[in-house]
CSV table of C-alpha atoms and ligand atoms in Angstrom, one decimal:
chain,number,residue,atom,x,y,z
A,133,MET,CA,16.5,12.5,22.2
A,134,ALA,CA,15.1,12.9,25.7
A,135,ARG,CA,11.4,12.4,26.2
A,136,ALA,CA,10.9,16.1,27.3
A,137,GLU,CA,12.4,17.3,24.1
A,138,LEU,CA,10.3,15.0,22.0
A,139,LEU,CA,7.2,16.2,23.8
A,140,ASP,CA,8.2,19.8,23.1
A,141,ARG,CA,8.6,19.0,19.4
A,142,LEU,CA,5.2,17.4,19.4
A,143,ARG,CA,3.5,20.4,21.0
A,144,GLU,CA,5.1,22.7,18.5
A,145,LEU,CA,3.8,20.6,15.7
A,146,GLN,CA,0.2,20.8,16.8
A,147,PRO,CA,-2.2,23.5,15.6
A,148,THR,CA,-2.4,26.2,18.3
A,149,THR,CA,-6.2,25.7,18.4
A,150,SER,CA,-5.9,22.1,19.6
A,151,ARG,CA,-2.9,22.3,21.9
A,152,ALA,CA,-4.9,22.8,25.1
A,153,GLY,CA,-7.3,19.9,24.5
A,154,ALA,CA,-4.7,17.4,23.2
A,155,ARG,CA,-4.0,14.0,24.9
A,156,ILE,CA,-0.6,12.4,24.3
A,157,PHE,CA,0.0,8.7,23.8
A,158,PHE,CA,3.1,6.5,23.3
A,159,ALA,CA,3.7,3.1,21.7
A,160,PRO,CA,7.1,1.4,21.5
A,161,GLY,CA,9.0,-0.1,18.6
A,162,ARG,CA,10.2,-3.7,18.8
A,163,ALA,CA,13.1,-6.0,18.2
A,164,ASN,CA,12.5,-9.7,17.4
A,165,LEU,CA,15.0,-12.1,18.9
A,166,LEU,CA,13.6,-15.4,17.7
A,167,GLY,CA,10.9,-16.7,15.4
A,168,ALA,CA,11.9,-14.8,12.2
A,169,HIS,CA,9.4,-14.9,9.5
A,170,LEU,CA,7.3,-17.4,11.4
A,171,ASP,CA,4.3,-15.2,12.2
A,172,TYR,CA,2.7,-15.5,8.8
A,173,ASN,CA,3.6,-19.2,8.8
A,174,GLY,CA,1.6,-19.8,12.0
A,175,GLY,CA,4.6,-20.2,14.3
A,176,SER,CA,5.7,-18.6,17.6
A,177,VAL,CA,7.8,-15.5,17.9
A,178,MET,CA,10.0,-14.0,20.7
A,179,PRO,CA,10.2,-10.2,20.5
A,180,VAL,CA,10.7,-7.4,23.0
A,181,ALA,CA,9.2,-3.9,23.1
A,182,LEU,CA,11.8,-1.1,23.0
A,183,SER,CA,11.9,1.9,25.3
A,184,ARG,CA,11.9,4.0,22.1
A,185,GLY,CA,8.8,4.4,19.9
A,186,THR,CA,6.2,6.9,18.7
A,187,TYR,CA,4.5,9.8,20.4
A,188,LEU,CA,1.1,10.9,19.2
A,189,ALA,CA,-0.9,14.0,20.2
A,190,VAL,CA,-4.6,13.7,19.5
A,191,ALA,CA,-7.3,16.5,19.8
A,192,PRO,CA,-10.9,16.0,18.7
A,193,ARG,CA,-12.5,18.5,16.2
A,194,THR,CA,-16.1,19.3,15.7
A,195,ASP,CA,-16.1,18.4,12.0
A,196,ARG,CA,-15.2,15.1,10.2
A,197,LEU,CA,-11.8,16.4,9.1
A,198,LEU,CA,-8.5,14.7,9.9
A,199,SER,CA,-5.4,16.8,10.1
A,200,LEU,CA,-2.2,14.8,10.1
A,201,ARG,CA,1.3,16.1,10.9
A,202,SER,CA,4.7,14.4,11.5
A,203,ALA,CA,8.0,15.9,12.7
A,204,GLN,CA,9.7,13.4,10.3
A,205,PHE,CA,7.9,14.8,7.3
A,206,PRO,CA,7.8,18.6,7.8
A,207,GLY,CA,5.9,20.4,5.1
A,208,GLU,CA,3.9,17.3,4.3
A,209,ALA,CA,0.8,17.9,6.5
A,210,VAL,CA,-2.4,16.3,5.1
A,211,GLU,CA,-5.9,17.4,5.7
A,212,LEU,CA,-8.7,15.1,4.6
A,213,PRO,CA,-12.3,14.1,5.5
A,214,LEU,CA,-12.6,10.8,7.4
A,215,ASP,CA,-15.1,9.7,4.7
A,216,GLU,CA,-12.2,9.7,2.1
A,217,LEU,CA,-10.2,7.0,3.9
A,218,ARG,CA,-9.9,4.0,1.5
A,219,PRO,CA,-7.5,1.0,1.5
A,220,ARG,CA,-4.4,1.7,-0.6
A,221,ARG,CA,-5.5,5.3,-1.1
A,222,THR,CA,-1.9,6.5,-0.6
A,223,ARG,CA,1.6,5.4,-0.2
A,224,ALA,CA,2.6,8.5,1.8
A,225,TRP,CA,3.7,8.5,5.4
A,226,THR,CA,0.1,9.1,6.4
A,227,ALA,CA,-1.0,5.7,5.3
A,228,TYR,CA,-0.2,4.1,8.7
A,229,LEU,CA,-2.2,6.6,10.6
A,230,GLU,CA,-5.1,6.6,8.1
A,231,GLY,CA,-5.1,2.8,8.1
A,232,ALA,CA,-5.5,2.7,11.9
A,233,LEU,CA,-8.3,5.2,12.0
A,234,TRP,CA,-10.0,3.4,9.1
A,235,ALA,CA,-9.8,0.0,10.9
A,236,CYS,CA,-11.1,1.6,14.2
A,237,GLU,CA,-14.0,3.2,12.4
A,238,GLN,CA,-14.9,-0.1,10.7
A,239,ALA,CA,-14.9,-1.9,14.1
A,240,TRP,CA,-16.3,0.8,16.3
A,241,GLY,CA,-18.4,3.2,14.3
A,242,ARG,CA,-18.0,6.8,13.4
A,243,LEU,CA,-15.1,8.8,14.8
A,244,PRO,CA,-15.0,12.5,15.4
A,245,GLY,CA,-12.7,14.7,13.3
A,246,LEU,CA,-9.2,14.7,14.7
A,247,ASP,CA,-6.0,16.8,14.8
A,248,LEU,CA,-3.1,14.3,15.0
A,249,ALA,CA,0.6,15.1,15.4
A,250,LEU,CA,3.4,12.5,15.4
A,251,VAL,CA,7.0,12.4,16.6
A,252,ALA,CA,9.0,9.2,16.2
A,253,ASP,CA,11.9,8.3,18.3
A,254,LEU,CA,12.7,5.3,16.1
A,255,PRO,CA,14.7,5.3,12.9
A,256,MET,CA,12.4,4.6,9.9
A,257,ALA,CA,12.8,1.5,7.6
A,258,ARG,CA,15.5,-0.1,9.9
A,259,GLY,CA,13.6,-3.2,11.1
A,260,LEU,CA,12.4,-1.7,14.4
A,261,SER,CA,8.7,-1.5,13.5
A,262,SER,CA,8.4,2.3,13.2
A,263,SER,CA,5.2,1.7,11.1
A,264,ALA,CA,3.5,-0.8,13.4
A,265,SER,CA,4.4,1.6,16.3
A,266,VAL,CA,2.4,4.3,14.5
A,267,GLU,CA,-0.5,2.0,13.8
A,268,CYS,CA,-0.6,0.7,17.4
A,269,VAL,CA,-0.4,4.1,19.0
A,270,ALA,CA,-3.3,5.4,16.9
A,271,VAL,CA,-5.5,2.4,17.6
A,272,PHE,CA,-4.7,2.7,21.4
A,273,ALA,CA,-5.4,6.4,21.3
A,274,CYS,CA,-8.8,5.9,19.5
A,275,ALA,CA,-9.8,3.3,22.0
A,276,ARG,CA,-9.0,5.7,24.8
A,277,LEU,CA,-10.7,8.7,23.2
A,278,LEU,CA,-13.9,6.7,22.7
A,279,GLY,CA,-13.7,5.5,26.3
A,280,ARG,CA,-13.5,1.9,25.2
A,281,GLU,CA,-12.1,-0.9,27.5
A,282,THR,CA,-10.4,-2.6,24.6
A,283,GLU,CA,-8.4,-5.8,25.1
A,284,PRO,CA,-4.9,-5.8,23.5
A,285,ASP,CA,-6.0,-8.7,21.3
A,286,GLU,CA,-8.6,-6.6,19.6
A,287,MET,CA,-6.1,-3.8,19.1
A,288,ILE,CA,-3.6,-6.3,17.7
A,289,HIS,CA,-6.1,-7.3,15.0
A,290,LEU,CA,-7.1,-3.7,14.2
A,291,ALA,CA,-3.5,-2.5,13.8
A,292,HIS,CA,-2.8,-5.6,11.7
A,293,ARG,CA,-5.7,-4.8,9.4
A,294,ALA,CA,-4.3,-1.3,9.0
A,295,GLU,CA,-1.0,-2.8,7.7
A,296,ASN,CA,-2.5,-5.6,5.7
A,297,LEU,CA,-5.4,-4.0,4.0
A,298,TYR,CA,-4.9,-0.2,4.1
A,299,VAL,CA,-1.1,-0.1,3.6
A,300,GLY,CA,-1.0,-3.4,1.7
A,301,VAL,CA,2.0,-5.2,3.4
A,302,ARG,CA,1.1,-8.9,3.9
A,303,CYS,CA,2.8,-9.1,7.3
A,304,GLY,CA,1.8,-11.4,10.2
A,305,ILE,CA,1.0,-10.1,13.7
A,306,LEU,CA,4.5,-10.2,15.2
A,307,ASP,CA,5.0,-6.4,15.3
A,308,GLN,CA,1.6,-5.5,16.6
A,309,ALA,CA,1.7,-8.2,19.3
A,310,ALA,CA,5.2,-7.2,20.3
A,311,ILE,CA,4.2,-3.6,20.8
A,312,LEU,CA,0.8,-4.1,22.4
A,313,LEU,CA,1.8,-6.8,24.8
A,314,GLY,CA,5.2,-5.5,25.9
A,315,ARG,CA,6.2,-5.9,29.5
A,316,PRO,CA,9.2,-4.2,31.1
A,317,GLY,CA,12.2,-6.6,31.7
A,318,HIS,CA,10.5,-9.4,29.7
A,319,LEU,CA,10.5,-11.0,26.3
A,320,LEU,CA,7.2,-12.1,24.8
A,321,LEU,CA,6.7,-15.7,23.6
A,322,PHE,CA,3.7,-15.4,21.4
A,323,ASP,CA,2.0,-18.1,19.4
A,324,CYS,CA,0.7,-16.4,16.3
A,325,LEU,CA,-1.8,-19.1,15.5
A,326,GLU,CA,-3.3,-19.8,18.9
A,327,MET,CA,-2.6,-16.2,20.1
A,328,THR,CA,-1.3,-17.7,23.4
A,329,ARG,CA,1.4,-15.9,25.2
A,330,GLU,CA,4.0,-16.1,28.0
A,331,HIS,CA,6.2,-13.4,29.3
A,332,LEU,CA,9.7,-14.6,30.0
A,333,PRO,CA,12.2,-12.5,32.1
A,334,LEU,CA,15.5,-11.6,30.4
A,335,PRO,CA,18.0,-13.2,32.7
A,336,ALA,CA,19.8,-10.8,35.0
A,337,GLY,CA,23.1,-9.4,33.9
A,338,LEU,CA,22.2,-9.3,30.2
A,339,ARG,CA,21.7,-6.2,28.0
A,340,LEU,CA,20.1,-5.9,24.6
A,341,VAL,CA,21.7,-3.8,21.9
A,342,VAL,CA,20.4,-2.7,18.5
A,343,VAL,CA,23.1,-1.9,16.1
A,344,ASP,CA,22.1,0.2,13.1
A,345,SER,CA,23.9,-0.7,9.9
A,346,GLY,CA,23.0,2.8,8.5
A,347,VAL,CA,21.6,1.1,5.4
A,348,GLN,CA,17.9,1.6,4.7
A,349,ARG,CA,16.0,-1.5,3.8
A,350,GLU,CA,15.8,-1.8,0.0
A,351,LEU,CA,12.7,-3.0,-1.8
A,352,ALA,CA,11.5,-4.2,1.6
A,353,THR,CA,7.8,-4.3,0.8
A,354,SER,CA,8.1,-6.2,-2.5
A,355,ALA,CA,10.8,-8.6,-1.3
A,356,PHE,CA,8.8,-9.2,1.9
A,357,ASN,CA,5.6,-9.9,0.0
A,358,GLN,CA,7.6,-12.2,-2.3
A,359,ARG,CA,8.8,-14.3,0.8
A,360,VAL,CA,5.2,-14.6,1.9
A,361,ALA,CA,4.1,-15.8,-1.6
A,362,GLU,CA,7.0,-18.3,-1.7
A,363,CYS,CA,5.8,-19.7,1.7
A,364,THR,CA,2.2,-19.9,0.5
A,365,ARG,CA,3.4,-21.8,-2.7
A,366,ALA,CA,5.5,-24.2,-0.7
A,367,LEU,CA,2.5,-24.9,1.6
A,368,ALA,CA,0.2,-25.6,-1.3
A,369,GLU,CA,2.8,-28.1,-2.7
A,370,LEU,CA,3.2,-30.0,0.6
A,371,GLN,CA,-0.6,-30.1,1.0
A,372,GLN,CA,-0.7,-32.4,-2.1
A,373,VAL,CA,1.0,-35.1,0.1
A,374,ALA,CA,-0.2,-33.9,3.5
A,375,PRO,CA,-3.7,-32.6,3.0
A,376,GLY,CA,-4.2,-31.9,6.7
A,377,LEU,CA,-1.4,-29.3,6.8
A,378,THR,CA,-2.7,-25.8,7.5
A,379,CYS,CA,0.5,-23.8,7.8
A,380,LEU,CA,4.2,-24.3,7.4
A,381,ARG,CA,4.7,-24.3,11.2
A,382,ASP,CA,3.3,-27.8,11.2
A,383,VAL,CA,5.9,-29.2,8.8
A,384,ASP,CA,8.4,-31.4,10.7
A,385,ARG,CA,11.8,-32.6,9.6
A,386,ASP,CA,10.4,-36.1,8.8
A,387,LEU,CA,7.8,-34.6,6.3
A,388,LEU,CA,10.4,-32.3,4.8
A,389,GLU,CA,12.9,-35.2,4.3
A,390,ARG,CA,10.3,-37.5,2.7
A,391,HIS,CA,8.7,-34.9,0.4
A,392,GLY,CA,11.1,-32.0,0.1
A,393,ASP,CA,12.0,-33.2,-3.4
A,394,ARG,CA,8.6,-32.0,-4.6
A,395,LEU,CA,9.7,-28.4,-3.9
A,396,ALA,CA,11.8,-26.2,-6.1
A,397,PRO,CA,15.2,-25.6,-4.4
A,398,ILE,CA,14.3,-22.0,-3.5
A,399,LEU,CA,11.0,-23.1,-1.9
A,400,ARG,CA,12.8,-26.0,-0.1
A,401,ARG,CA,15.3,-23.5,1.4
A,402,ARG,CA,12.4,-21.3,2.7
A,403,VAL,CA,10.7,-24.4,4.4
A,404,GLU,CA,14.0,-25.5,5.9
A,405,HIS,CA,14.3,-22.1,7.5
A,406,VAL,CA,10.8,-22.3,8.9
A,407,VAL,CA,11.4,-25.8,10.3
A,408,GLY,CA,14.7,-24.9,11.9
A,409,GLU,CA,13.4,-21.6,13.3
A,410,VAL,CA,10.4,-23.4,15.0
A,411,GLU,CA,12.9,-25.7,16.7
A,412,ARG,CA,15.2,-22.8,17.7
A,413,THR,CA,12.3,-20.8,19.1
A,414,GLU,CA,11.2,-23.8,21.2
A,415,ARG,CA,14.7,-24.4,22.4
A,416,GLY,CA,15.3,-20.6,23.0
A,417,ALA,CA,12.1,-20.4,25.1
A,418,ALA,CA,13.1,-23.5,27.2
A,419,ALA,CA,16.6,-22.0,27.7
A,420,LEU,CA,15.1,-18.7,28.9
A,421,ARG,CA,12.8,-20.4,31.3
A,422,ALA,CA,15.8,-22.1,32.8
A,423,GLY,CA,17.8,-18.9,32.9
A,424,ARG,CA,20.3,-20.1,30.3
A,425,GLY,CA,21.2,-17.0,28.4
A,426,GLU,CA,24.1,-18.5,26.6
A,427,GLU,CA,22.0,-21.1,24.9
A,428,PHE,CA,19.4,-18.5,24.0
A,429,GLY,CA,22.1,-16.4,22.4
A,430,ARG,CA,23.4,-19.4,20.4
A,431,MET,CA,19.9,-19.8,19.0
A,432,MET,CA,19.8,-16.1,17.9
A,433,THR,CA,23.1,-16.5,16.0
A,434,ALA,CA,21.9,-19.7,14.4
A,435,ALA,CA,18.7,-17.9,13.3
A,436,HIS,CA,20.9,-15.3,11.6
A,437,ASP,CA,22.8,-18.0,9.7
A,438,SER,CA,19.5,-19.4,8.5
A,439,LEU,CA,18.1,-16.0,7.5
A,440,ARG,CA,21.3,-15.5,5.5
A,441,ASP,CA,21.6,-18.8,3.8
A,442,LEU,CA,18.0,-20.3,3.7
A,443,PHE,CA,15.6,-17.4,3.8
A,444,GLU,CA,18.1,-15.1,2.0
A,445,VAL,CA,17.0,-11.8,3.6
A,446,SER,CA,20.3,-10.6,4.9
A,447,THR,CA,22.8,-8.1,3.4
A,448,PRO,CA,26.6,-8.0,3.5
A,449,GLU,CA,26.4,-5.1,6.1
A,450,LEU,CA,24.1,-7.1,8.5
A,451,ASP,CA,26.4,-10.2,8.1
A,452,ALA,CA,29.5,-8.1,8.9
A,453,LEU,CA,27.8,-6.7,12.0
A,454,VAL,CA,26.7,-10.1,13.3
A,455,GLU,CA,30.1,-11.6,12.7
A,456,ALA,CA,31.8,-8.7,14.5
A,457,ALA,CA,29.3,-8.9,17.3
A,458,VAL,CA,29.6,-12.6,18.1
A,459,ALA,CA,33.5,-12.3,18.0
A,460,VAL,CA,33.3,-10.1,21.1
A,461,SER,CA,33.8,-11.9,24.4
A,462,GLY,CA,30.6,-11.2,26.4
A,463,CYS,CA,28.3,-11.2,23.4
A,464,LEU,CA,26.1,-14.2,23.7
A,465,GLY,CA,24.4,-14.0,20.3
A,466,ALA,CA,23.3,-11.6,17.5
A,467,ARG,CA,21.0,-11.6,14.4
A,468,LEU,CA,19.3,-9.3,12.0
A,469,THR,CA,16.0,-7.9,13.4
A,470,GLY,CA,12.8,-7.3,11.4
A,471,ALA,CA,12.2,-8.6,7.9
A,472,GLY,CA,15.8,-8.1,6.8
A,473,PHE,CA,17.1,-6.6,3.5
A,474,GLY,CA,18.9,-3.9,5.5
A,475,GLY,CA,18.3,-2.1,8.8
A,476,CYS,CA,19.6,-3.3,12.2
A,477,ILE,CA,20.9,-6.3,14.1
A,478,VAL,CA,20.1,-7.1,17.7
A,479,GLY,CA,22.6,-8.5,20.1
A,480,LEU,CA,22.6,-10.1,23.6
A,481,VAL,CA,25.5,-8.8,25.6
A,482,ALA,CA,26.7,-9.4,29.2
A,483,ALA,CA,26.4,-6.3,31.4
A,484,GLY,CA,29.8,-4.7,31.8
A,485,ALA,CA,30.9,-5.6,28.2
A,486,GLU,CA,29.1,-2.7,26.6
A,487,ASP,CA,32.1,-0.5,25.9
A,488,ALA,CA,34.3,-3.2,24.6
A,489,PHE,CA,31.5,-4.4,22.4
A,490,GLU,CA,30.9,-0.9,20.9
A,491,ALA,CA,34.6,-0.4,20.2
A,492,ALA,CA,35.2,-3.7,18.6
A,493,VAL,CA,32.1,-3.8,16.5
A,494,ALA,CA,32.4,-0.1,15.4
A,495,ASP,CA,36.0,-0.8,14.3
A,496,ALA,CA,35.4,-4.1,12.5
A,497,TYR,CA,32.4,-2.6,10.7
A,498,ARG,CA,34.3,0.5,9.6
A,499,ARG,CA,37.2,-1.6,8.3
A,500,ARG,CA,35.0,-4.1,6.4
A,501,CYS,CA,32.1,-1.9,5.1
A,502,GLY,CA,33.5,1.6,5.4
A,503,ARG,CA,30.5,2.7,7.4
A,504,GLU,CA,29.7,4.0,10.9
A,505,ALA,CA,27.5,1.7,13.1
A,506,GLU,CA,25.1,3.3,15.6
A,507,PHE,CA,24.4,1.6,19.0
A,508,HIS,CA,21.2,1.7,21.0
A,509,TRP,CA,21.3,-0.1,24.4
A,510,PHE,CA,18.0,-0.9,26.0
A,511,ASP,CA,16.1,-2.9,28.5
A,512,PRO,CA,12.8,-4.5,27.3
A,513,GLY,CA,10.1,-2.0,27.7
A,514,GLY,CA,6.3,-1.9,28.3
A,515,GLY,CA,3.3,-1.5,25.9
A,516,PRO,CA,1.4,1.6,24.9
A,517,ALA,CA,0.4,4.3,27.4
A,518,GLU,CA,-1.2,7.6,27.8
A,519,ILE,CA,1.4,9.9,29.0
A,520,ALA,CA,-0.1,13.4,29.2
B,1294,GLA,C1,8.3,-7.8,9.4
B,1294,GLA,C2,6.8,-8.1,9.4
B,1294,GLA,C3,6.5,-9.1,10.5
B,1294,GLA,C4,7.4,-10.3,10.5
B,1294,GLA,C5,8.9,-9.9,10.3
B,1294,GLA,C6,9.8,-11.1,10.1
B,1294,GLA,O1,8.7,-7.1,10.6
B,1294,GLA,O2,6.1,-6.9,9.6
B,1294,GLA,O3,5.1,-9.4,10.4
B,1294,GLA,O4,7.0,-11.2,9.4
B,1294,GLA,O5,9.1,-9.0,9.3
B,1294,GLA,O6,9.8,-12.0,11.2
C-alpha cells in the first residue's frame, strides 16, 4: 500500500478529538542476512532495515489514560490508565505498545495520557520484526514528545526491555538495533556484546527480496524461548571445562572438538550452529567490505543450511523457497529470516534478474508446496523518523 493511503487509514483510526494535535512517526521492519540466533549468544549480526514498517499517530491527553487502536485489529481498541501497565499484563496486540510506554516511563518518569493509533505495513508473524517495529516506533515517539535528545542505544535498550520483560520473549537485541540504526543503502554489522557497529554498503547492482511463504510462524514464542534455554544449558556445560567462558560466541572449533562430547547431541548441534555462524558473519562482513557480493551470498545460503540442520528452526516451505531461489541464475544467496518456524526468506539477487527470479521461484513453490509465494523487493532503508 502507498504511504499516502496508509496515512489516510491512520487518520481515520484516530479519535476525531485528537486528529488535529497528532504527530506521526514511522519505524521500519528488518530482515537479518547473517548472524542468525547470535544476538542472545553475544555474537555479531548483519541485518538491514526495510522500507516498510509501522506508522504511529500520537496525541497527548490531559488525563493519564491510554487509548490504543490498530488498523490490523479493528474492533479491539483498548483504553486503560497508564498506572495499570504491568509486565505480562496481556497477550493481546497492545502488549508491544504498552511495553514500550512502560519502559519509557520507568526510564524517564511520568508520561501524559496518550491517544495512539497504529497502521502496520508489514505482515505479522512472518519474521520481519513487526513487533519490534511497534516497540521502536513507540519509544522513538515518546522521546520526541518529551523533547528528549535520546541516543539510539538507549532506545534499543528500552524497546528490548519492552519485549523481554513486558511481552515476555527472551530475544536478543538484533531487531531493535536493526530498526533503530538503519541507514539507507547499507547493512548493519552490529556486535551485540560490545554494542559496536559498522555500516557496510550493499554492493552496487544487487537487490534484496523478501519472499513470504504464506505460512504463519507456529509456536514461535515457545520454540524460540526453548532455543534460548538450550543455548544457556550448553554454555553452562562448557563452563565446567572453560570457566572463563561468558557466552557461546567465544566458543571456538578447538574447544568444541575437545569438549563437545560433554554435550547432549541436540545441544552440540546448537553450539555447532553458533560456532559456524560466527565464522560466516566474519567472512560475510569481510566479503562486503571488499565488495564481494557472491561470497556474501554463499554465506547466507550456508547459514540457511545450518539453521535447517543444526539449529532446526526451518520448515519444509522455507527450505523449498531457498532451494528454488538459489537455483535461479542471478541469485547470490538466500536464507530464512527472523527466528524461523515459518514466515519469510530473504534473497540477494543481481539487478535485472528480478522477473526471472519471481517467475521461477513462484512456479517451483507452487509445484512443491501448492502455495503462492509473495515477493517484496527492497533497498535497505533508514531508521525511525517523524513524518508529519
Ligand atoms: C528473533 C529475535 C531476535 C533474534 C532472531 C534470530 O527475530 O527477536 O532477537 O534472536 O530471532 O536471529
